[in-house]
Amino acid sequence: SYVLTQPPSVSVAPGQTASIPCGGSNLETKSVHWYQQRPGQAPMMVVSRDTDRPSGIPDRFSGSKSGSTATLTISGVDAGDDAVYFCQVWDGTIDHPVFGGGTMLTVL
Amino acid sequence: QVQLVQSGAEVKNPGASLKVSCKATGYTFTAYYIHWVRQAPGRGLEWLGWINPNRGDTKFPQTFQGRITMTRDKSTLTTHLDLSGLRPDDTAVYFCARFSSNYYYFDNWGQGTLVSVSS
């Protein structure tokens, strides 16, 4: 089955830029979506379709993709960005979503 | 605005059955599939399946075949997840999520329902 690989954790100092990668085979052929999950809350989409930002999401959040790796970038991080971030694609061969394992972002 | 409101926390014994509900408001109920996803403590997101609220058809991963059922009630705008033969490793937060069939993402989520399975 299709696998998305994320690092378990990323740490960054306040005000700096965090980059969270998500790798998968033939990822260039799939749309990648990113979700933020704060402790005790449901996931919330922060980037859709590789690079789009849903309404209400600050422009500090951006997405990119190159080859088999998609990246969520958060600039000027603050304590409110402390959360787990998941990437997600749709696997059309088996007709269901695939989630990455999640990356815990810690703002030092 | 779009809202998915789930039923409350449950504590179950091993072998029991579970029913979690998800009530949709703020959009046309039959226009969007609902997926269910769960998250065990400290773990990632595990997909449980989807239901088409219009026709009622469903799809589940192989690992849950025979144990899981999803239904919908158009009169109350509610979808239900039923899971039988509960085991301690079914302990998790269960989420419903609205799915965009145009873009293949989840644009709204329920608040989650904590289910604890323990003797």
Coordinates of C-alpha atoms in Angstrom, one line a residue:
Chain A
S1 CA 0.0 0.0 0.0
Y2 CA 1.0 3.6 -0.5
V3 CA 3.2 5.2 2.2
L4 CA 3.8 8.8 3.1
T5 CA 6.9 9.4 5.2
Q6 CA 7.3 12.2 7.7
P7 CA 10.0 12.9 10.4
P8 CA 8.6 12.3 13.9
S9 CA 9.6 15.7 15.1
V10 CA 11.0 19.1 14.1
S11 CA 12.1 21.8 16.5
V12 CA 12.6 25.5 15.8
A13 CA 13.2 28.7 17.7
P14 CA 10.4 31.3 17.9
G15 CA 10.5 33.6 14.9
Q16 CA 12.4 31.1 12.7
T17 CA 11.2 29.1 9.8
A18 CA 10.1 25.4 10.1
S19 CA 10.1 23.0 7.2
I20 CA 8.3 19.8 7.4
P21 CA 8.9 17.2 4.6
C22 CA 6.5 14.5 3.4
G23 CA 7.9 11.9 1.0
G24 CA 6.2 9.4 -1.2
S25 CA 6.6 7.4 -4.4
N26 CA 5.4 9.3 -7.5
L27 CA 4.3 12.1 -5.3
E28 CA 4.6 14.5 -8.2
T29 CA 1.5 12.8 -9.6
K30 CA -0.6 13.4 -6.5
S31 CA -2.1 16.4 -4.7
V32 CA -0.8 16.8 -1.2
H33 CA -2.8 18.3 1.6
W34 CA -1.6 19.4 5.0
Y35 CA -3.4 19.4 8.4
Q36 CA -2.5 21.0 11.7
Q37 CA -3.6 19.2 14.9
R38 CA -3.3 21.0 18.1
P39 CA -3.4 19.0 21.4
G40 CA -6.9 17.8 22.1
Q41 CA -8.3 19.1 18.9
A42 CA -9.4 17.8 15.5
P43 CA -7.1 18.2 12.5
M44 CA -7.6 21.4 10.5
M45 CA -6.4 21.8 6.9
V46 CA -3.7 24.5 6.5
V47 CA -2.6 23.8 2.9
S48 CA -4.5 22.1 0.1
R49 CA -3.5 20.8 -3.3
D50 CA 0.2 21.2 -2.7
T51 CA 0.3 25.0 -2.4
D52 CA -3.2 26.5 -1.8
R53 CA -4.1 28.1 1.5
P54 CA -7.7 27.7 2.8
S55 CA -9.5 30.8 3.8
G56 CA -8.4 32.1 7.2
I57 CA -5.0 30.4 7.2
P58 CA -2.2 32.9 7.7
D59 CA 0.2 33.4 4.8
R60 CA 3.0 32.2 7.2
F61 CA 1.9 28.7 6.1
S62 CA 3.0 27.6 2.6
G63 CA 3.3 24.4 0.7
S64 CA 5.6 23.3 -2.0
K65 CA 6.5 20.1 -3.8
S66 CA 9.6 18.9 -5.7
G67 CA 9.8 15.4 -7.1
S68 CA 8.9 12.9 -4.5
T69 CA 8.9 15.3 -1.5
A70 CA 6.3 17.8 -0.5
T71 CA 7.2 20.4 2.2
L72 CA 5.1 22.5 4.6
T73 CA 6.9 25.7 5.5
I74 CA 5.9 27.8 8.5
S75 CA 7.6 31.2 8.7
G76 CA 7.9 33.3 11.9
V77 CA 6.8 30.4 14.1
D78 CA 5.3 31.1 17.5
A79 CA 4.0 29.0 20.4
G80 CA 0.6 28.7 18.7
D81 CA 2.1 26.7 16.0
D82 CA 3.1 23.9 18.4
A83 CA 1.1 21.0 16.9
V84 CA 1.3 17.8 15.0
Y85 CA 1.3 18.3 11.2
F86 CA 0.0 15.5 8.9
C87 CA 0.3 15.2 5.1
Q88 CA -2.4 13.4 3.1
V89 CA -3.0 12.2 -0.4
W90 CA -5.6 10.1 -2.2
D91 CA -4.6 6.7 -3.4
G92 CA -6.7 6.2 -6.5
T93 CA -5.6 2.6 -6.9
I94 CA -7.4 1.5 -3.7
D95 CA -9.8 4.4 -3.5
H96 CA -8.9 5.7 -0.1
P97 CA -6.9 8.4 1.7
V98 CA -3.4 7.9 2.9
F99 CA -2.0 9.9 5.8
G100 CA 1.6 10.5 6.8
G101 CA 2.6 9.5 10.3
G102 CA 2.7 13.1 11.5
T103 CA 5.4 15.5 12.5
M104 CA 5.4 17.1 15.9
L105 CA 6.5 20.7 15.7
T106 CA 8.1 22.0 18.9
V107 CA 8.7 25.7 19.2
L108 CA 11.7 26.0 21.6
Chain B
Q1 CA -21.3 27.6 8.7
V2 CA -20.4 24.0 8.2
Q3 CA -20.4 22.0 11.4
L4 CA -20.0 18.3 12.3
V5 CA -21.0 17.6 15.8
Q6 CA -20.2 14.1 17.2
S7 CA -21.7 12.2 20.1
G8 CA -20.1 12.0 23.5
A9 CA -17.3 9.9 25.0
E10 CA -17.9 6.2 25.5
V11 CA -16.4 3.6 27.8
K12 CA -16.8 0.0 26.7
N13 CA -15.9 -3.5 27.8
P14 CA -14.0 -5.8 25.4
G15 CA -16.4 -7.6 23.1
A16 CA -19.0 -4.9 23.2
S17 CA -20.3 -2.8 20.3
L18 CA -19.9 0.9 19.7
K19 CA -22.0 3.5 17.9
V20 CA -20.7 7.0 17.3
S21 CA -22.9 9.7 15.6
C22 CA -22.0 12.7 13.5
K23 CA -24.6 15.4 12.9
A24 CA -24.0 17.7 9.9
T25 CA -25.3 21.3 9.6
G26 CA -24.6 24.2 7.4
Y27 CA -24.5 22.5 4.0
T28 CA -26.4 20.0 1.8
F29 CA -26.0 16.7 3.6
T30 CA -26.2 14.5 0.6
A31 CA -23.6 16.4 -1.4
Y32 CA -20.5 15.3 0.5
Y33 CA -19.2 11.9 1.5
I34 CA -18.4 11.5 5.2
H35 CA -15.2 9.6 6.2
W36 CA -14.4 8.3 9.6
V37 CA -10.8 8.4 10.9
R38 CA -9.5 7.4 14.3
Q39 CA -6.4 8.2 16.3
A40 CA -5.1 6.0 19.1
P41 CA -3.3 7.7 22.0
G42 CA -0.1 9.3 20.8
R43 CA -0.5 7.8 17.3
G44 CA -1.3 8.9 13.8
L45 CA -4.5 9.0 11.8
E46 CA -6.1 5.7 10.7
W47 CA -8.8 5.7 8.0
L48 CA -11.9 3.6 8.9
G49 CA -14.0 4.1 5.8
W50 CA -16.5 6.3 4.1
I51 CA -20.3 6.6 3.5
N52 CA -22.1 8.3 0.7
P53 CA -25.0 10.1 2.5
N54 CA -27.0 10.3 -0.8
R55 CA -27.1 6.6 -1.6
G56 CA -25.8 5.0 1.6
D57 CA -23.1 3.0 -0.1
T58 CA -19.9 2.5 2.0
K59 CA -16.3 1.4 1.7
F60 CA -14.0 0.1 4.4
P61 CA -10.4 -1.1 4.6
Q62 CA -9.9 -4.8 4.7
T63 CA -8.8 -4.8 8.3
F64 CA -12.2 -3.7 9.4
Q65 CA -14.4 -5.8 7.1
G66 CA -17.0 -7.6 9.1
R67 CA -16.6 -5.5 12.2
I68 CA -17.6 -2.1 10.9
T69 CA -20.9 -0.6 9.6
M70 CA -21.7 3.0 8.6
T71 CA -25.3 4.2 8.1
R72 CA -26.9 7.6 7.6
D73 CA -30.3 9.1 8.4
K74 CA -31.3 11.8 5.9
S75 CA -34.1 13.1 8.2
T76 CA -31.7 14.0 11.0
L77 CA -28.6 14.8 8.8
T78 CA -26.6 12.3 10.8
T79 CA -24.2 9.5 10.0
H80 CA -23.4 6.7 12.3
L81 CA -20.3 4.5 12.8
D82 CA -20.8 1.1 14.3
L83 CA -17.9 -1.0 15.4
S84 CA -18.4 -4.5 17.0
G85 CA -16.2 -6.9 18.8
L86 CA -14.3 -4.1 20.6
R87 CA -10.8 -4.7 21.8
P88 CA -8.5 -2.6 24.0
D89 CA -6.6 -1.5 20.9
D90 CA -9.8 0.1 19.6
T91 CA -9.2 2.8 22.3
A92 CA -8.9 6.0 20.3
V93 CA -10.5 9.3 19.4
Y94 CA -12.9 8.8 16.5
F95 CA -13.4 11.6 14.0
C96 CA -15.9 12.1 11.2
A97 CA -14.8 14.4 8.4
R98 CA -16.4 15.9 5.4
F99 CA -14.7 15.0 2.2
S100 CA -14.3 17.1 -1.0
S101 CA -14.7 14.7 -3.9
N102 CA -13.4 17.4 -6.2
Y103 CA -10.1 17.9 -4.5
Y104 CA -9.8 14.7 -2.4
Y105 CA -9.2 16.4 1.0
F106 CA -11.1 16.8 4.3
D107 CA -12.4 20.3 4.7
N108 CA -14.3 20.0 7.9
W109 CA -13.9 17.7 10.9
G110 CA -16.0 16.7 13.9
Q111 CA -14.7 17.5 17.3
G112 CA -13.8 13.8 18.0
T113 CA -15.3 11.2 20.2
L114 CA -13.1 9.5 22.8
V115 CA -13.7 5.8 23.1
S116 CA -12.1 3.8 25.8
V117 CA -12.1 0.0 25.8
S118 CA -11.1 -1.7 29.0
S119 CA -12.2 -4.4 31.4

